[in-house]
Amino acid sequence: MDEMKNIGVKFHYWQENSNWNSTPLMGEDKLIVLKNFDLNPIFPEERANLIRNLWNNFYELYENLKNSNISGDIFKQKAKTWLQLFLTPSIGQYNTHTFKKGFYRPADVTPYIHVLVFHVPEFLNEHHRFGIAAFSCSGVEKKTISTDIKNDQNQEFIVEKIGRINEPIGLTSKNDPGGTF
């Protein structure tokens, strides 16, 4: 908590029943934490440095996305370097002095990471003049949700979307006779 105060980010956590909750980090606060949070009080120095390197390289990728002069080839090289660090494996025998904890497994690579590393460079090369913002769908998603809510269809819209999203795994809305929602 002290470190969050030191970097000027308001953050609170509390316990409800047996679960811990916290205030969400949004927008600029996420970037401040990513760029400035001191990991040394929490982790051993070697681990803190490794995490800091991962965070710094990700922040650099984020900044490069806003740079209109970066080529897709350079971005791809930096993104692949970051991915290699992200996938740093653990080495040594667990519970011995030789063990060094890695980061993530290949199975932990999300579709977002895949797109960042393997498709964003292509977008930058082929569609550089539009900028990366041209590839965001958030405006379309926001407009769709806003339109449905504005038309007083929010409950039906949400139930319909949740039902449609969850059907493949057997969860449907409470309005469905076979539903488990």
XYZ file of N, CA and C in Angstrom:
543
model
N 0.814 -1.187 0.000
C 0.000 0.000 0.000
C 0.862 1.257 0.000
N 1.970 1.216 0.737
C 2.849 2.389 0.786
C 3.385 2.732 -0.593
N 3.742 1.707 -1.353
C 4.299 1.964 -2.688
C 3.260 2.601 -3.604
N 2.010 2.194 -3.478
C 0.949 2.805 -4.289
C 0.811 4.282 -3.931
N 0.920 4.605 -2.644
C 0.887 6.014 -2.230
C 2.094 6.755 -2.789
N 3.263 6.111 -2.734
C 4.495 6.741 -3.234
C 4.396 7.127 -4.701
N 3.702 6.320 -5.489
C 3.604 6.619 -6.923
C 2.328 7.383 -7.265
N 1.534 7.704 -6.247
C 0.368 8.563 -6.454
C -0.864 7.880 -7.011
N -1.009 6.587 -6.745
C -2.176 5.846 -7.230
C -3.043 5.465 -6.034
N -4.315 5.823 -6.092
C -5.250 5.462 -5.027
C -5.661 4.011 -5.218
N -5.428 3.226 -4.187
C -5.702 1.799 -4.266
C -6.123 1.321 -2.882
N -7.189 0.565 -2.832
C -7.681 0.031 -1.565
C -8.007 -1.442 -1.756
N -7.870 -2.191 -0.691
C -8.316 -3.577 -0.714
C -9.022 -3.865 0.604
N -9.920 -4.822 0.566
C -10.708 -5.164 1.733
C -11.162 -6.604 1.603
N -11.569 -7.157 2.735
C -12.025 -8.535 2.739
C -13.532 -8.572 2.942
N -14.210 -9.294 2.058
C -15.637 -9.571 2.189
C -15.783 -11.072 2.339
N -16.314 -11.472 3.477
C -16.403 -12.898 3.798
C -15.003 -13.487 3.732
N -14.769 -14.447 2.875
C -13.427 -15.031 2.777
C -12.680 -14.558 1.531
N -13.272 -13.621 0.785
C -12.658 -13.133 -0.455
C -12.058 -11.752 -0.268
N -10.932 -11.518 -0.926
C -10.315 -10.197 -0.935
C -10.744 -9.458 -2.189
N -11.108 -8.204 -2.038
C -11.479 -7.345 -3.160
C -10.559 -6.137 -3.180
N -10.461 -5.516 -4.331
C -9.640 -4.309 -4.442
C -10.262 -3.367 -5.463
N -9.861 -2.112 -5.363
C -10.312 -1.151 -6.361
C -9.633 -1.497 -7.677
N -10.337 -1.381 -8.785
C -9.709 -1.698 -10.077
C -8.760 -0.582 -10.505
N -7.684 -0.969 -11.141
C -6.774 0.014 -11.726
C -7.258 0.314 -13.130
N -7.463 1.577 -13.419
C -7.995 1.973 -14.715
C -7.050 2.948 -15.408
N -7.066 2.928 -16.730
C -6.388 3.920 -17.562
C -4.993 4.289 -17.130
N -4.823 5.567 -16.823
C -3.507 6.118 -16.502
C -2.909 5.470 -15.257
N -3.745 5.079 -14.280
C -3.225 4.436 -13.073
C -2.493 3.138 -13.401
N -3.018 2.360 -14.352
C -2.336 1.124 -14.761
C -0.949 1.434 -15.307
N -0.873 2.479 -16.115
C 0.413 2.843 -16.711
C 1.394 3.334 -15.658
N 0.901 4.081 -14.677
C 1.772 4.558 -13.598
C 2.342 3.375 -12.827
N 1.497 2.402 -12.500
C 1.961 1.209 -11.788
C 2.953 0.441 -12.651
N 2.616 0.226 -13.898
C 3.484 -0.509 -14.815
C 4.865 0.133 -14.914
N 4.886 1.440 -14.962
C 6.141 2.159 -15.172
C 6.922 2.422 -13.883
N 6.233 2.652 -12.766
C 6.911 3.186 -11.586
C 6.884 2.334 -10.325
N 6.105 1.273 -10.281
C 5.980 0.497 -9.047
C 7.308 -0.163 -8.699
N 7.763 0.050 -7.467
C 9.024 -0.540 -7.001
C 8.745 -1.946 -6.481
N 9.267 -2.933 -7.160
C 9.026 -4.327 -6.810
C 9.991 -4.847 -5.747
N 11.066 -4.108 -5.477
C 12.102 -4.580 -4.552
C 11.620 -4.830 -3.125
N 10.687 -4.056 -2.582
C 10.219 -4.385 -1.228
C 9.413 -5.686 -1.154
N 8.943 -6.171 -2.281
C 8.068 -7.342 -2.299
C 8.815 -8.622 -2.665
N 9.764 -8.522 -3.587
C 10.462 -9.690 -4.116
C 11.955 -9.603 -3.840
N 12.633 -10.762 -3.838
C 14.098 -10.730 -3.795
C 14.619 -9.940 -5.003
N 15.785 -9.356 -4.875
C 16.306 -8.440 -5.899
C 16.332 -9.050 -7.298
N 16.812 -10.273 -7.424
C 16.903 -10.896 -8.751
C 15.513 -11.058 -9.382
N 14.545 -11.487 -8.579
C 13.174 -11.666 -9.083
C 12.542 -10.313 -9.420
N 12.751 -9.330 -8.561
C 12.215 -7.983 -8.800
C 12.768 -7.413 -10.098
N 14.054 -7.627 -10.347
C 14.667 -7.125 -11.583
C 14.097 -7.818 -12.817
N 13.849 -9.106 -12.715
C 13.285 -9.858 -13.839
C 11.863 -9.370 -14.148
N 11.058 -9.182 -13.108
C 9.690 -8.684 -13.304
C 9.726 -7.262 -13.853
N 10.606 -6.435 -13.303
C 10.719 -5.049 -13.776
C 11.083 -5.030 -15.259
N 11.973 -5.917 -15.684
C 12.361 -6.006 -17.092
C 11.156 -6.378 -17.960
N 10.364 -7.346 -17.505
C 9.155 -7.741 -18.234
C 8.194 -6.555 -18.354
N 7.972 -5.855 -17.254
C 7.058 -4.709 -17.253
C 7.582 -3.572 -18.120
N 8.879 -3.288 -18.011
C 9.458 -2.199 -18.818
C 9.346 -2.490 -20.309
N 9.622 -3.730 -20.686
C 9.533 -4.089 -22.101
C 8.094 -4.014 -22.608
N 7.129 -4.378 -21.761
C 5.730 -4.260 -22.163
C 5.342 -2.792 -22.303
N 5.791 -1.967 -21.371
C 5.498 -0.531 -21.444
C 6.091 0.062 -22.724
N 7.280 -0.394 -23.089
C 7.905 0.075 -24.335
C 7.059 -0.325 -25.547
N 6.526 -1.543 -25.546
C 5.636 -1.961 -26.636
C 4.409 -1.061 -26.694
N 3.849 -0.770 -25.542
C 2.680 0.113 -25.474
C 3.006 1.482 -26.065
N 4.131 2.035 -25.686
C 4.538 3.343 -26.209
C 4.812 3.269 -27.716
N 5.404 2.174 -28.170
C 5.685 2.006 -29.596
C 4.406 1.951 -30.425
N 3.339 1.419 -29.843
C 2.063 1.381 -30.562
C 1.558 2.780 -30.877
N 1.919 3.733 -30.044
C 1.487 5.118 -30.262
C 2.458 5.892 -31.144
N 3.594 5.290 -31.459
C 4.628 5.948 -32.255
C 4.342 5.743 -33.742
N 4.040 6.811 -34.430
C 3.690 6.689 -35.851
C 4.900 6.377 -36.726
N 6.100 6.450 -36.171
C 7.304 6.201 -36.967
C 7.849 4.784 -36.845
N 7.263 3.957 -35.997
C 7.812 2.610 -35.825
C 7.330 1.699 -36.950
N 8.247 0.895 -37.453
C 7.877 -0.060 -38.506
C 7.362 -1.341 -37.862
N 6.577 -2.078 -38.602
C 6.081 -3.356 -38.125
C 7.200 -4.331 -37.840
N 8.272 -4.271 -38.634
C 9.396 -5.193 -38.442
C 10.104 -4.944 -37.112
N 10.318 -3.692 -36.785
C 10.963 -3.363 -35.509
C 10.037 -3.740 -34.358
N 8.746 -3.422 -34.501
C 7.791 -3.770 -33.453
C 7.753 -5.283 -33.248
N 7.759 -6.040 -34.336
C 7.711 -7.502 -34.236
C 8.923 -8.036 -33.490
N 10.092 -7.493 -33.782
C 11.316 -7.923 -33.100
C 11.196 -7.656 -31.595
N 10.734 -6.461 -31.230
C 10.584 -6.113 -29.813
C 9.499 -6.963 -29.147
N 8.403 -7.208 -29.854
C 7.312 -8.010 -29.299
C 7.752 -9.460 -29.083
N 8.515 -10.009 -30.018
C 9.006 -11.381 -29.858
C 10.001 -11.483 -28.709
N 10.832 -10.458 -28.538
C 11.764 -10.430 -27.409
C 10.986 -10.408 -26.098
N 9.925 -9.578 -26.054
C 9.094 -9.525 -24.854
C 8.420 -10.876 -24.607
N 7.914 -11.512 -25.665
C 7.258 -12.810 -25.517
C 8.231 -13.851 -24.964
N 9.473 -13.831 -25.441
C 10.472 -14.769 -24.914
C 10.671 -14.560 -23.416
N 10.713 -13.311 -22.989
C 10.844 -13.021 -21.563
C 9.593 -13.476 -20.810
N 8.423 -13.206 -21.362
C 7.149 -13.630 -20.774
C 7.135 -15.146 -20.569
N 7.717 -15.878 -21.510
C 7.724 -17.346 -21.464
C 8.980 -17.916 -20.798
N 9.683 -17.106 -20.023
C 10.874 -17.590 -19.321
C 10.487 -18.796 -18.470
N 11.108 -19.951 -18.724
C 10.749 -21.141 -17.953
C 11.457 -21.158 -16.593
N 10.884 -21.891 -15.668
C 11.571 -22.140 -14.408
C 12.720 -23.088 -14.692
N 13.799 -22.936 -13.938
C 14.945 -23.835 -14.116
C 15.404 -24.343 -12.755
N 16.063 -25.483 -12.767
C 16.555 -26.075 -11.532
C 15.517 -26.968 -10.896
N 15.901 -27.545 -9.772
C 15.008 -28.460 -9.073
C 14.216 -27.683 -8.026
N 12.891 -27.857 -8.066
C 11.986 -27.158 -7.151
C 12.371 -27.438 -5.697
N 12.253 -26.442 -4.849
C 12.571 -26.509 -3.416
C 14.046 -26.778 -3.140
N 14.909 -26.360 -4.056
C 16.349 -26.409 -3.805
C 16.922 -25.037 -4.107
N 18.172 -24.833 -3.703
C 18.822 -23.538 -3.948
C 19.092 -23.300 -5.435
N 18.996 -24.343 -6.257
C 19.249 -24.185 -7.696
C 18.010 -23.722 -8.465
N 16.845 -23.715 -7.807
C 15.599 -23.396 -8.493
C 15.474 -21.895 -8.739
N 15.142 -21.543 -9.990
C 14.829 -20.160 -10.354
C 13.460 -20.165 -11.015
N 12.549 -19.442 -10.393
C 11.174 -19.398 -10.897
C 11.110 -18.596 -12.186
N 10.424 -19.149 -13.172
C 10.213 -18.452 -14.434
C 8.949 -17.622 -14.379
N 8.366 -17.362 -15.547
C 7.133 -16.589 -15.607
C 5.974 -17.481 -16.028
N 5.720 -17.546 -17.318
C 4.514 -18.194 -17.811
C 4.835 -19.315 -18.785
N 3.829 -20.180 -18.988
C 3.945 -21.296 -19.925
C 3.334 -20.897 -21.260
N 3.675 -21.583 -22.339
C 3.044 -21.282 -23.631
C 1.517 -21.349 -23.572
N 0.962 -22.211 -22.734
C -0.496 -22.310 -22.609
C -1.105 -21.038 -22.013
N -0.288 -20.195 -21.395
C -0.773 -18.951 -20.786
C -0.821 -17.786 -21.768
N -0.354 -18.000 -22.983
C -0.393 -16.932 -23.988
C -1.846 -16.742 -24.419
N -2.359 -15.542 -24.191
C -3.755 -15.236 -24.511
C -3.885 -14.857 -25.986
N -5.095 -14.850 -26.514
C -5.283 -14.363 -27.887
C -4.784 -12.927 -28.062
N -4.911 -12.103 -27.018
C -4.431 -10.722 -27.112
C -2.913 -10.672 -27.298
N -2.210 -11.512 -26.552
C -0.749 -11.560 -26.687
C -0.385 -12.068 -28.073
N -1.072 -13.098 -28.539
C -0.817 -13.631 -29.878
C -0.977 -12.534 -30.929
N -2.063 -11.783 -30.855
C -2.302 -10.701 -31.820
C -1.218 -9.644 -31.704
N -0.856 -9.275 -30.483
C 0.179 -8.259 -30.274
C 1.490 -8.652 -30.944
N 1.887 -9.889 -30.782
C 3.183 -10.342 -31.288
C 3.142 -10.696 -32.772
N 2.085 -11.349 -33.227
C 2.099 -11.901 -34.575
C 1.239 -11.165 -35.601
N 0.341 -10.302 -35.171
C -0.523 -9.625 -36.139
C -0.401 -8.109 -36.136
N -0.171 -7.509 -34.978
C -0.005 -6.051 -34.934
C 1.138 -5.596 -35.838
N 2.285 -6.296 -35.868
C 3.345 -5.859 -36.791
C 2.882 -5.827 -38.251
N 2.077 -6.800 -38.629
C 1.528 -6.839 -39.989
C 0.619 -5.629 -40.228
N -0.230 -5.316 -39.248
C -1.099 -4.139 -39.361
C -0.270 -2.877 -39.509
N 0.800 -2.785 -38.718
C 1.656 -1.596 -38.781
C 2.312 -1.466 -40.153
N 2.762 -2.572 -40.720
C 3.407 -2.526 -42.040
C 2.421 -2.207 -43.158
N 1.281 -2.870 -43.141
C 0.350 -2.745 -44.259
C -0.579 -1.538 -44.175
N -0.877 -1.100 -42.967
C -1.871 -0.036 -42.798
C -1.339 1.096 -41.929
N -0.063 1.374 -42.055
C 0.625 2.346 -41.208
C -0.051 3.716 -41.213
N -0.571 4.110 -42.349
C -1.134 5.465 -42.463
C -2.382 5.668 -41.603
N -3.069 4.578 -41.213
C -4.274 4.701 -40.400
C -3.971 4.805 -38.914
N -2.831 4.296 -38.488
C -2.521 4.243 -37.062
C -3.194 3.045 -36.414
N -2.689 2.665 -35.275
C -3.184 1.464 -34.606
C -4.616 1.632 -34.098
N -5.038 2.856 -33.811
C -6.399 3.091 -33.304
C -7.464 2.643 -34.300
N -7.103 2.573 -35.571
C -8.065 2.147 -36.590
C -8.477 0.689 -36.409
N -7.725 -0.079 -35.622
C -8.005 -1.502 -35.467
C -8.738 -1.830 -34.177
N -9.149 -0.824 -33.437
C -9.896 -1.041 -32.205
C -11.375 -1.204 -32.536
N -12.002 -2.148 -31.891
C -13.447 -2.346 -32.072
C -14.227 -1.794 -30.889
N -13.554 -1.156 -29.943
C -14.245 -0.698 -28.737
C -15.350 0.295 -29.053
N -15.166 1.150 -30.042
C -16.212 2.102 -30.406
C -17.454 1.412 -30.917
N -17.275 0.369 -31.700
C -18.412 -0.394 -32.225
C -19.117 -1.115 -31.085
N -18.331 -1.742 -30.197
C -18.922 -2.441 -29.065
C -19.685 -1.477 -28.175
N -19.104 -0.320 -27.892
C -19.750 0.675 -27.043
C -21.050 1.166 -27.678
N -21.023 1.413 -28.991
C -22.217 1.902 -29.684
C -23.329 0.858 -29.638
N -22.993 -0.395 -29.830
C -23.990 -1.459 -29.799
C -24.643 -1.536 -28.428
N -23.840 -1.538 -27.388
C -24.373 -1.619 -26.031
C -25.188 -0.372 -25.708
N -24.670 0.802 -26.027
C -25.373 2.057 -25.739
C -26.713 2.116 -26.453
N -26.760 1.698 -27.698
C -28.003 1.732 -28.471
C -29.046 0.835 -27.829
N -28.665 -0.366 -27.447
C -29.622 -1.280 -26.841
C -30.103 -0.778 -25.488
N -29.217 -0.205 -24.695
C -29.621 0.320 -23.396
C -30.528 1.524 -23.580
N -30.183 2.387 -24.536
C -30.980 3.586 -24.796
C -32.396 3.206 -25.212
N -32.556 2.108 -25.900
C -33.869 1.672 -26.374
C -34.621 0.841 -25.332
N -34.209 0.943 -24.066
C -34.844 0.208 -22.966
C -34.866 -1.298 -23.205
N -33.868 -1.795 -23.848
C -33.788 -3.229 -24.083
C -32.627 -3.828 -23.304
N -32.129 -3.084 -22.300
C -30.907 -3.534 -21.654
C -31.038 -4.910 -21.017
N -32.146 -5.196 -20.338
C -32.257 -6.495 -19.700
C -32.309 -7.609 -20.743
N -33.164 -7.422 -21.754
C -33.270 -8.436 -22.792
C -31.940 -8.598 -23.530
N -31.281 -7.460 -23.782
C -30.001 -7.485 -24.484
C -28.970 -8.283 -23.696
N -28.865 -8.001 -22.400
C -27.865 -8.674 -21.576
C -28.173 -10.162 -21.482
N -29.429 -10.507 -21.232
C -29.801 -11.919 -21.145
C -29.524 -12.616 -22.470
N -29.867 -11.954 -23.576
C -29.629 -12.540 -24.892
C -28.138 -12.762 -25.125
N -27.313 -11.751 -24.817
C -25.877 -11.870 -25.066
C -25.246 -12.913 -24.167
N -25.612 -12.907 -22.885
C -25.041 -13.888 -21.967
C -25.457 -15.287 -22.389
N -26.721 -15.454 -22.737
C -27.192 -16.761 -23.183
C -26.449 -17.236 -24.410
N -26.257 -16.344 -25.381
C -25.578 -16.700 -26.620
C -24.109 -17.037 -26.351
N -23.474 -16.265 -25.499
C -22.059 -16.499 -25.200
C -21.880 -17.816 -24.472
N -22.793 -18.133 -23.541
C -22.611 -19.295 -22.689
C -23.189 -20.589 -23.242
N -23.954 -20.533 -24.317
C -24.555 -21.744 -24.858
C -23.556 -22.862 -25.137
N -22.392 -22.571 -25.711
C -21.483 -23.676 -26.005
C -21.033 -24.454 -24.776
N -21.074 -23.835 -23.583
C -20.638 -24.561 -22.397
C -21.817 -25.005 -21.535
N -23.032 -24.922 -22.078
C -24.191 -25.458 -21.391
C -24.898 -24.496 -20.464
N -24.528 -23.239 -20.425
C -25.214 -22.260 -19.594
C -26.095 -21.410 -20.482
N -27.349 -21.288 -20.123
C -28.268 -20.458 -20.894
C -28.999 -19.530 -19.942
N -29.781 -18.618 -20.483
C -30.486 -17.642 -19.649
C -31.601 -18.301 -18.861
N -32.069 -17.605 -17.804
C -33.137 -18.164 -16.973
C -34.459 -18.264 -17.723
N -34.595 -17.561 -18.862
C -35.814 -17.635 -19.667
C -35.860 -18.887 -20.530
N -34.750 -19.586 -20.636
C -34.673 -20.808 -21.425
C -35.134 -21.966 -20.537
N -36.104 -22.791 -20.993
C -36.622 -23.878 -20.161
C -35.539 -24.828 -19.661
N -34.473 -24.968 -20.415
C -33.412 -25.869 -19.982
C -32.272 -25.139 -19.308
N -32.479 -23.877 -18.972
C -31.391 -23.028 -18.491
C -30.922 -23.336 -17.084
N -29.691 -22.998 -16.839
C -29.096 -23.160 -15.515
C -28.553 -21.845 -15.015
N -29.014 -20.751 -15.581
C -28.492 -19.417 -15.298
C -28.974 -18.926 -13.957
